[in-house]
CSV table of C-alpha atoms in Angstrom, one decimal:
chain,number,residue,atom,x,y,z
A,1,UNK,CA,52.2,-12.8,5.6
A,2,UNK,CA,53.0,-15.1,2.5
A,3,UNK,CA,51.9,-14.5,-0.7
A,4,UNK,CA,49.0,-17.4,-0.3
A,5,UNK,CA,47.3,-15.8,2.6
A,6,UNK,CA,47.7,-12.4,1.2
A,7,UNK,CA,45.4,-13.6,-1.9
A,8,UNK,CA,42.7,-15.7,0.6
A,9,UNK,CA,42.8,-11.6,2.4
A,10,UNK,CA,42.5,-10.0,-1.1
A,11,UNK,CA,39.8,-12.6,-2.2
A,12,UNK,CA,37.5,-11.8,0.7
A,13,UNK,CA,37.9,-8.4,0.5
A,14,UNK,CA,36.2,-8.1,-3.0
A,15,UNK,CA,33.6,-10.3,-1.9
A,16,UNK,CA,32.9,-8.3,0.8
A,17,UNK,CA,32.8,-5.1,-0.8
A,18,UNK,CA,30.5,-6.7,-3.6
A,19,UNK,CA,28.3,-7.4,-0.5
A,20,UNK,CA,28.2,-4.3,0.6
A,21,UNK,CA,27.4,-2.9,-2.8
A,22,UNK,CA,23.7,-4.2,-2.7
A,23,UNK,CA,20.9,-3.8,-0.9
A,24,UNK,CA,18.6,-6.6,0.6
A,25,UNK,CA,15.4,-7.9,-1.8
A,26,UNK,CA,12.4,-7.5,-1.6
A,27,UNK,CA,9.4,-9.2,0.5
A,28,UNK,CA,6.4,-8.6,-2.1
A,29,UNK,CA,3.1,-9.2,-0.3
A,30,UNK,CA,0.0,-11.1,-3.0
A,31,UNK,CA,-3.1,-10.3,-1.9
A,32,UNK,CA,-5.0,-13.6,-1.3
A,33,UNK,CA,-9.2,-13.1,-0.6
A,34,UNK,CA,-10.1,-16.5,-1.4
A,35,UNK,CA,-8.1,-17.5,2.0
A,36,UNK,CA,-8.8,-14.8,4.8
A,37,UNK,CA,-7.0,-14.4,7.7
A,38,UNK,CA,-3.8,-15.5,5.7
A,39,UNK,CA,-1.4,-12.8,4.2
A,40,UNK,CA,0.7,-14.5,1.9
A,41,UNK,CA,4.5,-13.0,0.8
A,42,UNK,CA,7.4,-13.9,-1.9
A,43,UNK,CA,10.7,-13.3,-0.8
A,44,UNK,CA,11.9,-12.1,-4.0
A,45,UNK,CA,15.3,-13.8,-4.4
A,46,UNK,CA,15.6,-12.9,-8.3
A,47,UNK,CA,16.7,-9.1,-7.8
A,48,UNK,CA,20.3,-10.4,-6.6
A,49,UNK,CA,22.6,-9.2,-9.0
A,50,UNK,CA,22.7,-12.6,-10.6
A,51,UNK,CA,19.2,-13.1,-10.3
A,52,UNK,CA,18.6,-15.9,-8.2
A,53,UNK,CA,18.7,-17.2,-4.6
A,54,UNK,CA,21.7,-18.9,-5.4
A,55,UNK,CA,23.9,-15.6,-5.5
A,56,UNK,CA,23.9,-16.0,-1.2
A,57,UNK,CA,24.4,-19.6,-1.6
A,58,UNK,CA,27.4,-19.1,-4.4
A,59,UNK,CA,28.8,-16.2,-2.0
A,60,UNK,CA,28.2,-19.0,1.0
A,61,UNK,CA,30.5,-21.5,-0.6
A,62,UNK,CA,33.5,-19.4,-1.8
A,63,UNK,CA,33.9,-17.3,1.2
A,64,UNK,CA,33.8,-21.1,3.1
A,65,UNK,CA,36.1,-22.6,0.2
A,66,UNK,CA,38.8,-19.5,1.0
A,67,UNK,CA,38.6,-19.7,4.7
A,68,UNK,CA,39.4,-23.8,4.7
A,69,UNK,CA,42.3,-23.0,1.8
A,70,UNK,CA,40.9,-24.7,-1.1
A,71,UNK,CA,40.9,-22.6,-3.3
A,72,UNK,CA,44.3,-21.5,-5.1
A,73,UNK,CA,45.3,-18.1,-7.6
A,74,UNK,CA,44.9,-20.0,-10.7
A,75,UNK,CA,43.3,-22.8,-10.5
A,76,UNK,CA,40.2,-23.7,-12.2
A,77,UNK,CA,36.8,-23.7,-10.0
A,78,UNK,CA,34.5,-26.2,-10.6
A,79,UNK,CA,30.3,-27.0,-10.1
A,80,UNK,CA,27.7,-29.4,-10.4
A,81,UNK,CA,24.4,-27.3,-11.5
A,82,UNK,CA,21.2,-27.4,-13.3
A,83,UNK,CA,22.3,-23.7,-13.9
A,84,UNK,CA,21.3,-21.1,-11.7
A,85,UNK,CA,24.1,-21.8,-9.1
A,86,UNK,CA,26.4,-22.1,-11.8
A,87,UNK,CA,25.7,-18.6,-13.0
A,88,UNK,CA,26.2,-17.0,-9.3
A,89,UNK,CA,29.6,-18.8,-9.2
A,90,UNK,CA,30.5,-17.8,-12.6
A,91,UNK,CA,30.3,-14.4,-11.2
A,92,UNK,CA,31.9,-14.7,-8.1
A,93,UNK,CA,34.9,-16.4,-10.0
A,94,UNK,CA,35.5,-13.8,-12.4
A,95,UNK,CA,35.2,-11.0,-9.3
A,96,UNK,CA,38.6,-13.5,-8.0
A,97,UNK,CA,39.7,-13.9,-11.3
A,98,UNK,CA,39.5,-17.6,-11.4
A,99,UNK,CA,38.5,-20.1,-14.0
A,100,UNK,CA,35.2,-21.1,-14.0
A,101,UNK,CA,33.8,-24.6,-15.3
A,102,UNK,CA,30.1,-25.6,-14.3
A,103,UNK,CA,29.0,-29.2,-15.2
A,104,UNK,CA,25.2,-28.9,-15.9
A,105,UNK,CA,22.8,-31.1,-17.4
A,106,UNK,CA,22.4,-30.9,-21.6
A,107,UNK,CA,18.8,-30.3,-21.1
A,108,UNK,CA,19.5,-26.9,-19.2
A,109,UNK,CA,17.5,-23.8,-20.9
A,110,UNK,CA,19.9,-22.3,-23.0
A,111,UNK,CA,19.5,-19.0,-21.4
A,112,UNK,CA,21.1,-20.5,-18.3
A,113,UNK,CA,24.3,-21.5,-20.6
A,114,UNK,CA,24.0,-17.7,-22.3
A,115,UNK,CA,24.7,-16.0,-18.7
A,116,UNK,CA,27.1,-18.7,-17.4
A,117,UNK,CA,28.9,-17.7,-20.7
A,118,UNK,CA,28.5,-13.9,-19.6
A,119,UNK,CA,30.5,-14.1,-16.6
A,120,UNK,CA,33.3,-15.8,-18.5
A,121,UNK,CA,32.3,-19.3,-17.2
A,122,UNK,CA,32.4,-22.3,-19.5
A,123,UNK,CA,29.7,-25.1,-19.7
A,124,UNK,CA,30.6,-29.0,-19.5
A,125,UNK,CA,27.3,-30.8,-20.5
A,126,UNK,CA,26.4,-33.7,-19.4
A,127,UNK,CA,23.5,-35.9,-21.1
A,128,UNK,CA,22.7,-38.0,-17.6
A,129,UNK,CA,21.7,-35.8,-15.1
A,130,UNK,CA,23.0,-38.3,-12.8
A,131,UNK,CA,26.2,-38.0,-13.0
A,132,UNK,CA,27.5,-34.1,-12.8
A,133,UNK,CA,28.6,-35.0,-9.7
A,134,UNK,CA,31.4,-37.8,-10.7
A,135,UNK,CA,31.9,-35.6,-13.9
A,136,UNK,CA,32.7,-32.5,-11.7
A,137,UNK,CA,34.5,-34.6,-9.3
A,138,UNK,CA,36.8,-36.0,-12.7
A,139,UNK,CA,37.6,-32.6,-14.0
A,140,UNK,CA,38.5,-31.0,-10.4
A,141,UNK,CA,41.2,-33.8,-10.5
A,142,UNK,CA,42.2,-33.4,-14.2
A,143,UNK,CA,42.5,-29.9,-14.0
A,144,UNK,CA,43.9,-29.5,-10.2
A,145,UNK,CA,41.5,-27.3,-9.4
A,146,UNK,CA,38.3,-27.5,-6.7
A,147,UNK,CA,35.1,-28.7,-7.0
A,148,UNK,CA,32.9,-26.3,-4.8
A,149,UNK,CA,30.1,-29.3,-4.6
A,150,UNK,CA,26.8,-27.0,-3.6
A,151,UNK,CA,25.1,-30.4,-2.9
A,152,UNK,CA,27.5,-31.0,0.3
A,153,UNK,CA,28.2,-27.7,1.7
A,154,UNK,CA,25.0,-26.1,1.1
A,155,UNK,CA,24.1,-26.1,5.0
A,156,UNK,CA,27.4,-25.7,6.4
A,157,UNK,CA,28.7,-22.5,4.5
A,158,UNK,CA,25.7,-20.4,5.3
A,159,UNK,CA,26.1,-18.6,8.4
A,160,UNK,CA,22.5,-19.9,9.8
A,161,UNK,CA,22.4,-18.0,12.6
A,162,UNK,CA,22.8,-14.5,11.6
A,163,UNK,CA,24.8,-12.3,8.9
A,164,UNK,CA,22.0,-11.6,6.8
A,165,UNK,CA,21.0,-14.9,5.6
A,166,UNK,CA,17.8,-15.0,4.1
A,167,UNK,CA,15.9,-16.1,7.1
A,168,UNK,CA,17.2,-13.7,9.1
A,169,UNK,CA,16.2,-11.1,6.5
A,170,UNK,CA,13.0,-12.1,6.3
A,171,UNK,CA,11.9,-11.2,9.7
A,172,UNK,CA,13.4,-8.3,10.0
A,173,UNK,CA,11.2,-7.1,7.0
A,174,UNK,CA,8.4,-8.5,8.8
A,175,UNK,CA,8.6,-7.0,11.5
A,176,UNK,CA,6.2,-3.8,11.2
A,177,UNK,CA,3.2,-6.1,9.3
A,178,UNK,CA,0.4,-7.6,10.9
A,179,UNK,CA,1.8,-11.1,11.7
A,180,UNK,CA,5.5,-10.1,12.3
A,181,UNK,CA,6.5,-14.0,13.0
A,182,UNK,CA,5.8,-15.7,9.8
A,183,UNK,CA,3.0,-18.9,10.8
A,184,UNK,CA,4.8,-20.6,7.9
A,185,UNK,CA,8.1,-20.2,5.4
A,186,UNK,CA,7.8,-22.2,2.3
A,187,UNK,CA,11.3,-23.1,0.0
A,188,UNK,CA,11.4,-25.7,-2.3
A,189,UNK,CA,14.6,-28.4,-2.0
A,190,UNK,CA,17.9,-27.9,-4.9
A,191,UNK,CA,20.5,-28.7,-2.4
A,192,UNK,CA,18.3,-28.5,0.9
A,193,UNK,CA,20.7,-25.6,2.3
A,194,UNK,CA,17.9,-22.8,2.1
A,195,UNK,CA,15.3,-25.5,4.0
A,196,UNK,CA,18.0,-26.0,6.7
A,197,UNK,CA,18.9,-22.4,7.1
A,198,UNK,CA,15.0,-21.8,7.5
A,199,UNK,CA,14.5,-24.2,10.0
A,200,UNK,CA,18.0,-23.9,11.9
A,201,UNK,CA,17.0,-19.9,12.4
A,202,UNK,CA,13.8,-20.5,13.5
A,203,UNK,CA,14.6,-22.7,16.3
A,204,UNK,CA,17.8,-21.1,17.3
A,205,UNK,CA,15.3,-17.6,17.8
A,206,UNK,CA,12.9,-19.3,19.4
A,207,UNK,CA,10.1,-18.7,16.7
A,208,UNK,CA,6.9,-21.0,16.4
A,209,UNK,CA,7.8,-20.7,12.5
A,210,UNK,CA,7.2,-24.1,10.6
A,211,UNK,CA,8.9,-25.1,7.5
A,212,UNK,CA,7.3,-26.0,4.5
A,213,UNK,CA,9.3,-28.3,2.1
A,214,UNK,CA,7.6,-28.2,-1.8
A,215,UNK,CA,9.5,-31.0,-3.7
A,216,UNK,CA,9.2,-31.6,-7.2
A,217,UNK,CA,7.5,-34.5,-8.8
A,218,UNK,CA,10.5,-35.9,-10.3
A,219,UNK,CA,12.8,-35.9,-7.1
A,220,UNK,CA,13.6,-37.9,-3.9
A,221,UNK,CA,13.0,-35.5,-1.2
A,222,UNK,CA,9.2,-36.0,-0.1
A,223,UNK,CA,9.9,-40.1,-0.6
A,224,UNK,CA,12.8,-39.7,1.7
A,225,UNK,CA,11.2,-37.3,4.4
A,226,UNK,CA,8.3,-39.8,4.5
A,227,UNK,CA,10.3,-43.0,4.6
A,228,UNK,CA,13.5,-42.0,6.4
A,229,UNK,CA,15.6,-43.4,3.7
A,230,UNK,CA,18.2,-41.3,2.7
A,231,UNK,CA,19.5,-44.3,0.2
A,232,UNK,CA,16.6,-43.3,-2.5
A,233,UNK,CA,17.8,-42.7,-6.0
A,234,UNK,CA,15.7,-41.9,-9.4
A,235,UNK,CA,17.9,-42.2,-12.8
A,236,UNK,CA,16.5,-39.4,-14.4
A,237,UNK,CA,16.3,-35.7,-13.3
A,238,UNK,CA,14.2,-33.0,-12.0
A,239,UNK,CA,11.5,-31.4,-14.4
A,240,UNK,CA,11.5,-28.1,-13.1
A,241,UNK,CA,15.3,-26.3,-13.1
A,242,UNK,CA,16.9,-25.8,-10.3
A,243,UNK,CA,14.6,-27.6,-7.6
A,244,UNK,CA,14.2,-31.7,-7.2
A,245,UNK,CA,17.4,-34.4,-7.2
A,246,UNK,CA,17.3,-37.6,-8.4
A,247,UNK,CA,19.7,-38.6,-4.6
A,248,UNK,CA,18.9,-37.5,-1.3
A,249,UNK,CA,22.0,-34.4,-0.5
A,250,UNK,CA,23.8,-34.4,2.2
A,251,UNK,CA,22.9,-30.6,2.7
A,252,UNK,CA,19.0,-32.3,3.1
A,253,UNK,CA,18.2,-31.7,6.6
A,254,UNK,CA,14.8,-33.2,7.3
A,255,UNK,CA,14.8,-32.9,11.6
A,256,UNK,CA,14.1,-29.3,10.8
A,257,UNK,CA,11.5,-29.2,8.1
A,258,UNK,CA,7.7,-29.2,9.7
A,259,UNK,CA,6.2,-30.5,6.9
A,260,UNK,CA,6.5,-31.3,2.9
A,261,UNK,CA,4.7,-32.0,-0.1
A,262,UNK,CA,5.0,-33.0,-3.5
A,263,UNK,CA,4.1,-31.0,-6.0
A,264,UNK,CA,3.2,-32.2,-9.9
A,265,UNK,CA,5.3,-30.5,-12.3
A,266,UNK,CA,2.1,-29.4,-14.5
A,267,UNK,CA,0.6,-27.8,-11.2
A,268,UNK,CA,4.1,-26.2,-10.6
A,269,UNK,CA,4.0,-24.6,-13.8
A,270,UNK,CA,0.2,-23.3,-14.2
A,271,UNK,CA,1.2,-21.6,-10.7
A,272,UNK,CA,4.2,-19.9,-12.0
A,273,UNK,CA,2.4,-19.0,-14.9
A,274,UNK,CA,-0.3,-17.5,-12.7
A,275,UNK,CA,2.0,-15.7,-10.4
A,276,UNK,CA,4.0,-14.1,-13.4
A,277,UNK,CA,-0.3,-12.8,-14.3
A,278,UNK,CA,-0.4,-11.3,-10.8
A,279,UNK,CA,3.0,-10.0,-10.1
A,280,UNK,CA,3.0,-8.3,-13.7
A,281,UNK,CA,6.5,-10.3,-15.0
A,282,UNK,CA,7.5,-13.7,-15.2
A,283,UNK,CA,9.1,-15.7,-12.3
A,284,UNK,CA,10.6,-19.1,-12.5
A,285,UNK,CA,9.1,-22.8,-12.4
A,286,UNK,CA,9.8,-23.6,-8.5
A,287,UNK,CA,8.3,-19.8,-7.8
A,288,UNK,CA,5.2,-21.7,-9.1
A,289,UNK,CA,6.0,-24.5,-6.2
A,290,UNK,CA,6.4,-22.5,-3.4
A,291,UNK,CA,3.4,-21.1,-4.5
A,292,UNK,CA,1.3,-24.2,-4.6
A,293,UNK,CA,3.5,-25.2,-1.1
A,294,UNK,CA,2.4,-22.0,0.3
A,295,UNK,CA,-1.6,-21.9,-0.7
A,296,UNK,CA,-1.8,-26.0,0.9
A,297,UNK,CA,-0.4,-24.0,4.1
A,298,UNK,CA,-2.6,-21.0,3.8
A,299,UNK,CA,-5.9,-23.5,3.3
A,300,UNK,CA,-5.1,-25.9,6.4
A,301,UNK,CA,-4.6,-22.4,8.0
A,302,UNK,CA,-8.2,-21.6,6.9
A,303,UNK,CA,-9.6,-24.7,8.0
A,304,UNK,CA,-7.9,-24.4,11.9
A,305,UNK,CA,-9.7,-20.7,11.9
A,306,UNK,CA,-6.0,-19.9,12.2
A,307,UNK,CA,-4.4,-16.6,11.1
A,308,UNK,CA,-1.4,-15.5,10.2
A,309,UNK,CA,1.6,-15.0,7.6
A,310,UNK,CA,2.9,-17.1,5.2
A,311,UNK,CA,6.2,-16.6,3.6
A,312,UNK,CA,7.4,-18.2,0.3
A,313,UNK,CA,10.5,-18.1,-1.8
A,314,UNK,CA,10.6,-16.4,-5.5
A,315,UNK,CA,13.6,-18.0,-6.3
A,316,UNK,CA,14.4,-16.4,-9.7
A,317,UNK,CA,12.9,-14.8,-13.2
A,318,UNK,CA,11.3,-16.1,-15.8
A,319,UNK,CA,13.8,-14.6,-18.3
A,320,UNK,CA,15.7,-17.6,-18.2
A,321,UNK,CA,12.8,-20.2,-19.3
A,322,UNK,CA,11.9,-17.9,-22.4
A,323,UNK,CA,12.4,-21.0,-24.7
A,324,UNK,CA,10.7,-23.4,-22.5
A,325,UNK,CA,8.1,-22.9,-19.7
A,326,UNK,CA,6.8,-19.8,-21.3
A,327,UNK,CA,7.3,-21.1,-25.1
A,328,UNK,CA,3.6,-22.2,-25.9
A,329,UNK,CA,5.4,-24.6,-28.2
A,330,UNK,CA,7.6,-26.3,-25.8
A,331,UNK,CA,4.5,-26.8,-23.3
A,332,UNK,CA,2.9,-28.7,-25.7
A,333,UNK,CA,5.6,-30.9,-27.3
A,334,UNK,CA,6.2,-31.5,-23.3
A,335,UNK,CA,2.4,-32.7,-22.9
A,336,UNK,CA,1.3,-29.5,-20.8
A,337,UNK,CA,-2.2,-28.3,-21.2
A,338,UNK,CA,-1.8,-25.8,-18.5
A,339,UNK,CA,-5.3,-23.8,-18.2
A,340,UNK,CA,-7.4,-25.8,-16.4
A,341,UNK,CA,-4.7,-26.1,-13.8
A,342,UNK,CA,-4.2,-22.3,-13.9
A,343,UNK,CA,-7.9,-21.9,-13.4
A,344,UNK,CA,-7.8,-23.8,-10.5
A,345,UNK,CA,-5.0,-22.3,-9.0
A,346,UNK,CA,-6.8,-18.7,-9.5
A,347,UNK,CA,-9.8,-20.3,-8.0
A,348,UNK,CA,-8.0,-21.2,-4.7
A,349,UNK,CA,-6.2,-17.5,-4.1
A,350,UNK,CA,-9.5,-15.8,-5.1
A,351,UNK,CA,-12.5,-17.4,-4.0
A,352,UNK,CA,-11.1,-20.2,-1.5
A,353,UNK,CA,-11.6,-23.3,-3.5
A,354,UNK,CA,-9.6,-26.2,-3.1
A,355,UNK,CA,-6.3,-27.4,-4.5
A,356,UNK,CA,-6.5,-30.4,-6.9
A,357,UNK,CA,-5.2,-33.1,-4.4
A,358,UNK,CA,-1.5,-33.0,-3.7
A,359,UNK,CA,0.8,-35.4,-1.6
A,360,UNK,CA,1.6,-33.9,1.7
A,361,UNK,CA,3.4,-35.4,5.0
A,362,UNK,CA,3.4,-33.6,8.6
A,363,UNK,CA,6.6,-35.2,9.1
A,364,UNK,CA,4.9,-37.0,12.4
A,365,UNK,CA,8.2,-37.9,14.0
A,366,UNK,CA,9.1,-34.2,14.8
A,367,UNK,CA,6.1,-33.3,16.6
């Protein structure tokens, strides 16, 4: 065996045995009274040991970057990020013992750049969102070394089927609860990959399961689910980290979503602010839209006398917004007056009131 296929062997051997070093999260049930009949979970993603659902999806891509060769003992490994997947590769490069350089917007919380820093990674900031992709594809070339592009291979690196993807791991903590098949997961789009994992699994095991979508309001999924057209661009980016893109990906899968909304950024926020009340510590922006995606399921639900379980993702902790969505200071220089919005989110989970109104689409053409 050469040298070069001895250090692929090696590479996936410490990523393996990282694997195997920790245990499955958590599915956290949130008592719900205002919507009976409905029992509403969160996945809760941030207990990874990089705190974030992107620690399967960084473990995803290298394992699929070392099994196609790309990657080489050495060279530098790059990312486009708004910061969270950026962090989980950070770690997985230093486990290899790998450069690491993530290309991440300038307007990324600072904590974000604080932990990249932590697992020896370097920050290339970029002032136009826009255009970490042709910055990350630049430096890959400059610097000979691969640009792992989460926005591509998103879908295709996760094993879908089985292997413990998140899906997978969610029924099987399901299974001794009241409604064991999930009426409805709920994951809002970064890359797409975790939407197309959701609704890949469910099909290929045969569940009636439907997929939720909950876009951000600065972002192009929703428009492009509703329209078809996968050609939509925005110039400017996503208001709540790590969710929302100003192009449609190529990991976006929309044949497998049921449904999708569009959530307001302000509403995203009062919700995660709210959650972070009820689960007793804080939890990140697009927690707060899944939650909002998951209560619009839970009240149509309602309304069909239907009952069930709904499953949403917490995809990581509020730690790492300290200086901005909890920072009383930043909300308001950012035009957030989030109480009334908080009030009415309380309202809906405890005594069944209504959502303000918020965009939604069936996705017709699937059913």
């Amino acid at each position: 065996m050469n040298k070069m296929r001895q250090w692929v062997r090696e590479s996936i051997r410490i990523i393996e045995a990282d694997f195997q070093r920790s245990a499955d999260t958590h599915l956290i049930p949130l008592e719900t009274p205002g919507l009976p009949g409905v029992e509403l979970y969160f996945k809760d993603e941030s207990s990874h040991p990089t705190g974030s659902l992107k620690h399967r999806l960084a473990r995803s891509l290298f394992l699929y970057a070392l099994c196609n060769g790309w990657l080489k003992p050495g060279a530098p490994v790059i990312e486009a990020s708004s910061g969270s997947t950026a962090i989980s590769e950070a770690y997985f490069a230093r486990l290899l013992g790998l450069p690491f350089i993530a290309v991440v917007p300038a307007s990324t919380a600072k904590e974000k750049l604080a932990q990249i820093a932590f697992y020896g990674g370097q920050s290339h900031l970029v002032d136009d969102p826009t255009q970490i992709y042709a910055e990350s594809e630049l430096l890959a070339k400059e610097s000979g070394g691969h640009y792992l592009d989460q926005f591509t291979y998103a879908e295709r690196a996760t094993d879908w089927r089985a292997n413990n993807n998140i899906a997978e791991s969610i029924f099987h903590q399901l299974r001794f609860e009241r409604f064991p098949v999930p009426s409805w997961l709920v994951s809002s789009p970064g890359t797409g990959g975790t939407l197309a994992t959701l609704g890949r699994y469910v099909r290929y095991r045969q569940h009636t399961t439907r997929v939720l979508g909950a876009d951000a309001e600065r972002s192009v999924f929703f428009d492009s689910y509703v329209s078809g057209d996968r050609g939509l661009t925005l110039d400017c980016g996503s208001g709540i980290e790590g969710i929302g893109r100003p192009r449609v990906e190529v990991s976006f899968l929309p044949e497998v979503i049921d449904a999708m909304t569009k959530v307001p950024d302000a509403l995203s926020l009062a919700a995660m602010h709210y959650l972070a009340e009820r689960l007793g510590r804080r939890v990140g922006g697009s927690s707060g839209t899944n939650l909002i995606g998951a209560l619009l399921a839970a009240e149509r639900m309602v309304k069909q006398g239907e009952q069930g379980s709904v499953v949403a993702i917490l995809c990581d902790g509020g730690e790492r917004y300290a200086t901005s969505y909890y920072d009383a200071d930043w909300l308001r220089a950012h035009g957030y007056e989030l109480q009334p919005l908080i009030a009415a989110v309380a309202a809906c989970v405890e005594r069944g009131q209504p959502l303000p109104p918020v965009a939604w689409d069936s996705g017709h053409r699937w059913e």
